[in-house]
Amino acid sequence: LRFRYDKLGDVGRVQRQQMVMRALMEQALNPVTLARVPQILSVIQSHIDTNLTVEELVALVGFGVQTNRDDAQMLLVPGEYSKVGQYDASYWLPHRRSIAPLMTQHFDLPQGNRRRRSSGNSTELSIAIQDSTRDRKAVERLVKKLKKAGYSNVYVAEAWTEPLNQTRIVAQTGDDKAAQTIREALDFGEVRVESTGHLNSDITIKLGRDWLQPKDTSD
């Protein structure tokens, strides 16, 4: 997780950590995994440097089992990388105006005086598409459908290397309401609140094979 094999630095590390956390939660719900918890904990202790006790590890597994996957929401402080020459080193600079609404939506803090743009505003949302199907025409069809639904700021980012059976609509900046609105417009895919999508987007659609299934000709 700490190995930096991309150009995203600490932010790329955060994205990888979120993906691992998601995978661990999904595996914790697997009955086969539950039956092998003792062996798994033994492997964890021998391969990971941690100060957690066995009892604490068991408690974490129990928490994962009891947690609904849809309730798992992972956030990244909104921001952008500093420009070349701006500082001696590269830093992630927080967008302070975006932090307050994020805290209001996910941590029930008072909204304050600053107005937040409405969730799902089709003219403002930046939507990235990461294709896992290797089907260029499918991507073009999705772009067309999004624009028909009123989403004008749509772009195709680098492909998602993991083949997906189900499309993921990622609330990259934590705006789950906007992601759900897009999901309702598309009528397919699952909404995930995490920051594993394209960094410049508000919403990232990781296109899966479910989009390749026959669609109504009106699409």
PDB file of C-alpha atoms in Angstrom:
ATOM      1  CA  LEU A   1       0.000   0.000   0.000  1.00  0.00           C
ATOM      2  CA  ARG A   2       2.835   2.417   0.760  1.00  0.00           C
ATOM      3  CA  PHE A   3       4.766   1.667  -2.429  1.00  0.00           C
ATOM      4  CA  ARG A   4       4.433   4.611  -4.813  1.00  0.00           C
ATOM      5  CA  TYR A   5       4.313   3.123  -8.287  1.00  0.00           C
ATOM      6  CA  ASP A   6       2.298   5.993  -9.760  1.00  0.00           C
ATOM      7  CA  LYS A   7       2.536   9.796  -9.879  1.00  0.00           C
ATOM      8  CA  LEU A   8      -0.171  10.416  -7.284  1.00  0.00           C
ATOM      9  CA  GLY A   9       2.005  10.242  -4.167  1.00  0.00           C
ATOM     10  CA  ASP A  10       0.152  10.135  -0.862  1.00  0.00           C
ATOM     11  CA  VAL A  11      -3.218  10.589  -2.583  1.00  0.00           C
ATOM     12  CA  GLY A  12      -2.610   7.470  -4.662  1.00  0.00           C
ATOM     13  CA  ARG A  13      -1.773   5.663  -1.428  1.00  0.00           C
ATOM     14  CA  VAL A  14      -5.097   6.788   0.063  1.00  0.00           C
ATOM     15  CA  GLN A  15      -6.919   5.449  -2.989  1.00  0.00           C
ATOM     16  CA  ARG A  16      -5.200   2.073  -2.653  1.00  0.00           C
ATOM     17  CA  GLN A  17      -6.019   1.960   1.055  1.00  0.00           C
ATOM     18  CA  GLN A  18      -9.674   2.588   0.293  1.00  0.00           C
ATOM     19  CA  MET A  19      -9.711  -0.219  -2.277  1.00  0.00           C
ATOM     20  CA  VAL A  20      -8.138  -2.619   0.221  1.00  0.00           C
ATOM     21  CA  MET A  21     -10.623  -1.607   2.927  1.00  0.00           C
ATOM     22  CA  ARG A  22     -13.508  -2.196   0.517  1.00  0.00           C
ATOM     23  CA  ALA A  23     -12.153  -5.607  -0.484  1.00  0.00           C
ATOM     24  CA  LEU A  24     -11.659  -6.610   3.156  1.00  0.00           C
ATOM     25  CA  MET A  25     -15.236  -5.678   4.013  1.00  0.00           C
ATOM     26  CA  GLU A  26     -16.592  -7.656   1.068  1.00  0.00           C
ATOM     27  CA  GLN A  27     -14.527 -10.692   1.996  1.00  0.00           C
ATOM     28  CA  ALA A  28     -15.591 -10.422   5.639  1.00  0.00           C
ATOM     29  CA  LEU A  29     -19.169 -11.069   4.519  1.00  0.00           C
ATOM     30  CA  ASN A  30     -18.145 -14.261   2.727  1.00  0.00           C
ATOM     31  CA  PRO A  31     -19.156 -17.400   4.712  1.00  0.00           C
ATOM     32  CA  VAL A  32     -16.028 -19.186   3.486  1.00  0.00           C
ATOM     33  CA  THR A  33     -13.907 -16.377   4.924  1.00  0.00           C
ATOM     34  CA  LEU A  34     -15.678 -16.519   8.283  1.00  0.00           C
ATOM     35  CA  ALA A  35     -14.829 -20.201   8.620  1.00  0.00           C
ATOM     36  CA  ARG A  36     -11.136 -19.427   8.123  1.00  0.00           C
ATOM     37  CA  VAL A  37     -10.819 -16.431  10.451  1.00  0.00           C
ATOM     38  CA  PRO A  38      -8.252 -18.107  12.787  1.00  0.00           C
ATOM     39  CA  GLN A  39      -5.925 -18.951   9.892  1.00  0.00           C
ATOM     40  CA  ILE A  40      -6.361 -15.498   8.371  1.00  0.00           C
ATOM     41  CA  LEU A  41      -5.511 -13.771  11.639  1.00  0.00           C
ATOM     42  CA  SER A  42      -2.408 -15.931  11.954  1.00  0.00           C
ATOM     43  CA  VAL A  43      -1.249 -14.830   8.491  1.00  0.00           C
ATOM     44  CA  ILE A  44      -1.985 -11.184   9.292  1.00  0.00           C
ATOM     45  CA  GLN A  45       0.096 -11.296  12.459  1.00  0.00           C
ATOM     46  CA  SER A  46       3.058 -12.912  10.716  1.00  0.00           C
ATOM     47  CA  HIS A  47       3.092 -10.603   7.670  1.00  0.00           C
ATOM     48  CA  ILE A  48       1.893  -7.229   8.959  1.00  0.00           C
ATOM     49  CA  ASP A  49       3.581  -4.958  11.479  1.00  0.00           C
ATOM     50  CA  THR A  50       0.787  -3.935  13.838  1.00  0.00           C
ATOM     51  CA  ASN A  51       0.355  -3.215  17.526  1.00  0.00           C
ATOM     52  CA  LEU A  52      -3.185  -4.616  17.499  1.00  0.00           C
ATOM     53  CA  THR A  53      -3.812  -7.622  19.709  1.00  0.00           C
ATOM     54  CA  VAL A  54      -5.546 -10.771  18.501  1.00  0.00           C
ATOM     55  CA  GLU A  55      -8.655  -9.700  20.405  1.00  0.00           C
ATOM     56  CA  GLU A  56      -8.655  -6.331  18.641  1.00  0.00           C
ATOM     57  CA  LEU A  57      -8.235  -7.982  15.242  1.00  0.00           C
ATOM     58  CA  VAL A  58     -11.154 -10.292  15.994  1.00  0.00           C
ATOM     59  CA  ALA A  59     -13.226  -7.263  17.002  1.00  0.00           C
ATOM     60  CA  LEU A  60     -12.417  -5.577  13.686  1.00  0.00           C
ATOM     61  CA  VAL A  61     -13.486  -8.671  11.767  1.00  0.00           C
ATOM     62  CA  GLY A  62     -16.713  -8.750  13.760  1.00  0.00           C
ATOM     63  CA  PHE A  63     -17.328  -5.092  12.943  1.00  0.00           C
ATOM     64  CA  GLY A  64     -16.833  -5.816   9.248  1.00  0.00           C
ATOM     65  CA  VAL A  65     -19.293  -8.690   9.336  1.00  0.00           C
ATOM     66  CA  GLN A  66     -21.969  -6.535  10.968  1.00  0.00           C
ATOM     67  CA  THR A  67     -21.488  -3.556   8.651  1.00  0.00           C
ATOM     68  CA  ASN A  68     -23.634  -3.246   5.549  1.00  0.00           C
ATOM     69  CA  ARG A  69     -21.425  -2.709   2.517  1.00  0.00           C
ATOM     70  CA  ASP A  70     -23.639   0.174   1.370  1.00  0.00           C
ATOM     71  CA  ASP A  71     -22.964   1.945   4.677  1.00  0.00           C
ATOM     72  CA  ALA A  72     -19.200   1.979   4.104  1.00  0.00           C
ATOM     73  CA  GLN A  73     -18.327   5.501   2.986  1.00  0.00           C
ATOM     74  CA  MET A  74     -14.733   6.629   2.481  1.00  0.00           C
ATOM     75  CA  LEU A  75     -13.767  10.233   1.840  1.00  0.00           C
ATOM     76  CA  LEU A  76     -10.762  12.226   0.659  1.00  0.00           C
ATOM     77  CA  VAL A  77     -10.240  15.864   1.623  1.00  0.00           C
ATOM     78  CA  PRO A  78     -11.163  17.839  -1.530  1.00  0.00           C
ATOM     79  CA  GLY A  79      -8.183  19.548  -3.062  1.00  0.00           C
ATOM     80  CA  GLU A  80      -5.561  19.625  -5.782  1.00  0.00           C
ATOM     81  CA  TYR A  81      -1.819  19.225  -6.169  1.00  0.00           C
ATOM     82  CA  SER A  82       0.371  22.286  -5.816  1.00  0.00           C
ATOM     83  CA  LYS A  83       1.824  23.626  -9.045  1.00  0.00           C
ATOM     84  CA  VAL A  84       5.418  23.082 -10.078  1.00  0.00           C
ATOM     85  CA  GLY A  85       7.598  25.667  -8.356  1.00  0.00           C
ATOM     86  CA  GLN A  86       4.870  26.763  -5.952  1.00  0.00           C
ATOM     87  CA  TYR A  87       6.593  24.998  -3.041  1.00  0.00           C
ATOM     88  CA  ASP A  88       9.873  23.172  -2.518  1.00  0.00           C
ATOM     89  CA  ALA A  89       7.927  19.899  -2.516  1.00  0.00           C
ATOM     90  CA  SER A  90       4.599  18.710  -3.890  1.00  0.00           C
ATOM     91  CA  TYR A  91       1.608  19.145  -1.577  1.00  0.00           C
ATOM     92  CA  TRP A  92      -2.093  18.332  -1.641  1.00  0.00           C
ATOM     93  CA  LEU A  93      -3.805  21.703  -1.163  1.00  0.00           C
ATOM     94  CA  PRO A  94      -7.281  21.474   0.411  1.00  0.00           C
ATOM     95  CA  HIS A  95     -10.248  23.213  -1.187  1.00  0.00           C
ATOM     96  CA  ARG A  96     -11.514  24.823   1.992  1.00  0.00           C
ATOM     97  CA  ARG A  97     -14.838  25.864   0.474  1.00  0.00           C
ATOM     98  CA  SER A  98     -15.556  22.211  -0.353  1.00  0.00           C
ATOM     99  CA  ILE A  99     -14.675  20.833   3.083  1.00  0.00           C
ATOM    100  CA  ALA A 100     -17.562  22.521   4.942  1.00  0.00           C
ATOM    101  CA  PRO A 101     -20.358  20.998   2.808  1.00  0.00           C
ATOM    102  CA  LEU A 102     -18.609  17.630   2.986  1.00  0.00           C
ATOM    103  CA  MET A 103     -18.632  17.800   6.777  1.00  0.00           C
ATOM    104  CA  THR A 104     -22.278  18.890   6.756  1.00  0.00           C
ATOM    105  CA  GLN A 105     -23.383  16.027   4.531  1.00  0.00           C
ATOM    106  CA  HIS A 106     -21.432  13.216   6.175  1.00  0.00           C
ATOM    107  CA  PHE A 107     -20.802  14.371   9.750  1.00  0.00           C
ATOM    108  CA  ASP A 108     -23.987  16.346  10.499  1.00  0.00           C
ATOM    109  CA  LEU A 109     -22.150  19.594  11.170  1.00  0.00           C
ATOM    110  CA  PRO A 110     -24.034  22.907  10.769  1.00  0.00           C
ATOM    111  CA  GLN A 111     -24.001  24.163   7.205  1.00  0.00           C
ATOM    112  CA  GLY A 112     -23.005  27.740   8.027  1.00  0.00           C
ATOM    113  CA  ASN A 113     -23.493  30.698   5.736  1.00  0.00           C
ATOM    114  CA  ARG A 114     -21.866  29.394   2.570  1.00  0.00           C
ATOM    115  CA  ARG A 115     -24.242  27.964   0.032  1.00  0.00           C
ATOM    116  CA  ARG A 116     -23.427  24.671  -1.564  1.00  0.00           C
ATOM    117  CA  ARG A 117     -24.254  24.025  -5.169  1.00  0.00           C
ATOM    118  CA  SER A 118     -27.234  21.721  -5.457  1.00  0.00           C
ATOM    119  CA  SER A 119     -26.475  18.023  -5.606  1.00  0.00           C
ATOM    120  CA  GLY A 120     -26.743  16.607  -9.083  1.00  0.00           C
ATOM    121  CA  ASN A 121     -26.601  19.994 -10.868  1.00  0.00           C
ATOM    122  CA  SER A 122     -26.016  18.687 -14.372  1.00  0.00           C
ATOM    123  CA  THR A 123     -24.339  21.842 -15.643  1.00  0.00           C
ATOM    124  CA  GLU A 124     -21.694  21.898 -12.895  1.00  0.00           C
ATOM    125  CA  LEU A 125     -20.879  18.259 -12.160  1.00  0.00           C
ATOM    126  CA  SER A 126     -17.644  16.957 -13.637  1.00  0.00           C
ATOM    127  CA  ILE A 127     -18.175  13.323 -14.657  1.00  0.00           C
ATOM    128  CA  ALA A 128     -15.274  11.041 -15.606  1.00  0.00           C
ATOM    129  CA  ILE A 129     -15.725   7.693 -17.349  1.00  0.00           C
ATOM    130  CA  GLN A 130     -13.213   4.910 -16.721  1.00  0.00           C
ATOM    131  CA  ASP A 131     -13.917   2.004 -19.055  1.00  0.00           C
ATOM    132  CA  SER A 132     -13.289  -1.602 -18.021  1.00  0.00           C
ATOM    133  CA  THR A 133     -15.090  -3.185 -21.005  1.00  0.00           C
ATOM    134  CA  ARG A 134     -12.575  -2.351 -23.761  1.00  0.00           C
ATOM    135  CA  ASP A 135     -15.568  -1.435 -25.911  1.00  0.00           C
ATOM    136  CA  ARG A 136     -15.140   2.040 -27.410  1.00  0.00           C
ATOM    137  CA  LYS A 137     -18.662   2.156 -28.810  1.00  0.00           C
ATOM    138  CA  ALA A 138     -20.093   1.333 -25.384  1.00  0.00           C
ATOM    139  CA  VAL A 139     -18.245   4.320 -23.932  1.00  0.00           C
ATOM    140  CA  GLU A 140     -19.521   6.585 -26.704  1.00  0.00           C
ATOM    141  CA  ARG A 141     -23.053   5.374 -26.057  1.00  0.00           C
ATOM    142  CA  LEU A 142     -22.721   6.158 -22.347  1.00  0.00           C
ATOM    143  CA  VAL A 143     -21.419   9.672 -23.060  1.00  0.00           C
ATOM    144  CA  LYS A 144     -24.386  10.214 -25.372  1.00  0.00           C
ATOM    145  CA  LYS A 145     -26.846   9.041 -22.717  1.00  0.00           C
ATOM    146  CA  LEU A 146     -25.323  11.275 -20.042  1.00  0.00           C
ATOM    147  CA  LYS A 147     -25.460  14.333 -22.277  1.00  0.00           C
ATOM    148  CA  LYS A 148     -29.043  13.502 -23.221  1.00  0.00           C
ATOM    149  CA  ALA A 149     -29.827  13.470 -19.487  1.00  0.00           C
ATOM    150  CA  GLY A 150     -28.378  16.985 -19.193  1.00  0.00           C
ATOM    151  CA  TYR A 151     -24.840  16.235 -17.995  1.00  0.00           C
ATOM    152  CA  SER A 152     -22.648  18.369 -20.231  1.00  0.00           C
ATOM    153  CA  ASN A 153     -19.294  18.146 -18.421  1.00  0.00           C
ATOM    154  CA  VAL A 154     -18.407  14.536 -19.273  1.00  0.00           C
ATOM    155  CA  TYR A 155     -14.965  13.257 -20.225  1.00  0.00           C
ATOM    156  CA  VAL A 156     -13.253   9.897 -20.751  1.00  0.00           C
ATOM    157  CA  ALA A 157     -10.342   9.266 -18.364  1.00  0.00           C
ATOM    158  CA  GLU A 158      -7.809   6.436 -18.356  1.00  0.00           C
ATOM    159  CA  ALA A 159      -9.311   2.945 -18.486  1.00  0.00           C
ATOM    160  CA  TRP A 160     -10.014   0.951 -15.325  1.00  0.00           C
ATOM    161  CA  THR A 161      -7.772  -2.114 -15.554  1.00  0.00           C
ATOM    162  CA  GLU A 162      -9.920  -4.437 -13.420  1.00  0.00           C
ATOM    163  CA  PRO A 163     -12.755  -6.009 -15.487  1.00  0.00           C
ATOM    164  CA  LEU A 164     -16.047  -5.159 -13.787  1.00  0.00           C
ATOM    165  CA  ASN A 165     -19.321  -7.030 -14.124  1.00  0.00           C
ATOM    166  CA  GLN A 166     -21.258  -4.195 -12.491  1.00  0.00           C
ATOM    167  CA  THR A 167     -20.760  -0.508 -13.181  1.00  0.00           C
ATOM    168  CA  ARG A 168     -19.639   1.594 -10.218  1.00  0.00           C
ATOM    169  CA  ILE A 169     -20.846   5.176  -9.878  1.00  0.00           C
ATOM    170  CA  VAL A 170     -18.240   6.643  -7.558  1.00  0.00           C
ATOM    171  CA  ALA A 171     -19.016   9.755  -5.512  1.00  0.00           C
ATOM    172  CA  GLN A 172     -15.414  10.949  -5.760  1.00  0.00           C
ATOM    173  CA  THR A 173     -16.010  14.123  -3.734  1.00  0.00           C
ATOM    174  CA  GLY A 174     -18.479  12.482  -1.337  1.00  0.00           C
ATOM    175  CA  ASP A 175     -21.653  13.783  -2.994  1.00  0.00           C
ATOM    176  CA  ASP A 176     -23.711  10.603  -2.748  1.00  0.00           C
ATOM    177  CA  LYS A 177     -26.922  12.434  -3.668  1.00  0.00           C
ATOM    178  CA  ALA A 178     -25.463  13.516  -7.005  1.00  0.00           C
ATOM    179  CA  ALA A 179     -24.195   9.983  -7.634  1.00  0.00           C
ATOM    180  CA  GLN A 180     -27.628   8.551  -6.864  1.00  0.00           C
ATOM    181  CA  THR A 181     -29.268  11.049  -9.233  1.00  0.00           C
ATOM    182  CA  ILE A 182     -26.957   9.886 -12.024  1.00  0.00           C
ATOM    183  CA  ARG A 183     -27.677   6.256 -11.169  1.00  0.00           C
ATOM    184  CA  GLU A 184     -31.414   6.944 -11.499  1.00  0.00           C
ATOM    185  CA  ALA A 185     -30.863   8.653 -14.857  1.00  0.00           C
ATOM    186  CA  LEU A 186     -28.827   5.716 -16.185  1.00  0.00           C
ATOM    187  CA  ASP A 187     -30.957   3.017 -14.508  1.00  0.00           C
ATOM    188  CA  PHE A 188     -27.978   0.713 -13.901  1.00  0.00           C
ATOM    189  CA  GLY A 189     -24.841   0.431 -11.772  1.00  0.00           C
ATOM    190  CA  GLU A 190     -24.175   0.761  -8.039  1.00  0.00           C
ATOM    191  CA  VAL A 191     -23.326   3.909  -6.087  1.00  0.00           C
ATOM    192  CA  ARG A 192     -20.145   3.912  -4.010  1.00  0.00           C
ATOM    193  CA  VAL A 193     -19.003   6.699  -1.718  1.00  0.00           C
ATOM    194  CA  GLU A 194     -15.223   6.499  -1.984  1.00  0.00           C
ATOM    195  CA  SER A 195     -12.371   8.397  -3.604  1.00  0.00           C
ATOM    196  CA  THR A 196     -10.960   5.735  -5.919  1.00  0.00           C
ATOM    197  CA  GLY A 197     -12.071   7.503  -9.093  1.00  0.00           C
ATOM    198  CA  HIS A 198     -10.456  10.167 -11.252  1.00  0.00           C
ATOM    199  CA  LEU A 199      -9.096  12.953  -9.046  1.00  0.00           C
ATOM    200  CA  ASN A 200     -10.400  15.802 -11.207  1.00  0.00           C
ATOM    201  CA  SER A 201     -13.982  14.544 -11.185  1.00  0.00           C
ATOM    202  CA  ASP A 202     -16.991  15.024  -8.946  1.00  0.00           C
ATOM    203  CA  ILE A 203     -18.348  11.656 -10.064  1.00  0.00           C
ATOM    204  CA  THR A 204     -16.439   8.808 -11.732  1.00  0.00           C
ATOM    205  CA  ILE A 205     -18.322   6.106 -13.617  1.00  0.00           C
ATOM    206  CA  LYS A 206     -16.324   2.878 -13.798  1.00  0.00           C
ATOM    207  CA  LEU A 207     -18.064   1.224 -16.706  1.00  0.00           C
ATOM    208  CA  GLY A 208     -18.805  -2.489 -16.335  1.00  0.00           C
ATOM    209  CA  ARG A 209     -20.193  -5.264 -18.491  1.00  0.00           C
ATOM    210  CA  ASP A 210     -23.757  -4.636 -17.329  1.00  0.00           C
ATOM    211  CA  TRP A 211     -23.775  -1.688 -19.762  1.00  0.00           C
ATOM    212  CA  LEU A 212     -23.113  -4.103 -22.640  1.00  0.00           C
ATOM    213  CA  GLN A 213     -26.411  -5.883 -22.080  1.00  0.00           C
ATOM    214  CA  PRO A 214     -29.163  -5.066 -24.612  1.00  0.00           C
ATOM    215  CA  LYS A 215     -30.650  -1.649 -23.954  1.00  0.00           C
ATOM    216  CA  ASP A 216     -33.829   0.045 -25.035  1.00  0.00           C
ATOM    217  CA  THR A 217     -33.358   1.645 -28.455  1.00  0.00           C
ATOM    218  CA  SER A 218     -34.333   5.009 -26.971  1.00  0.00           C
ATOM    219  CA  ASP A 219     -30.957   5.087 -25.159  1.00  0.00           C
TER     220      ASP A 219
END
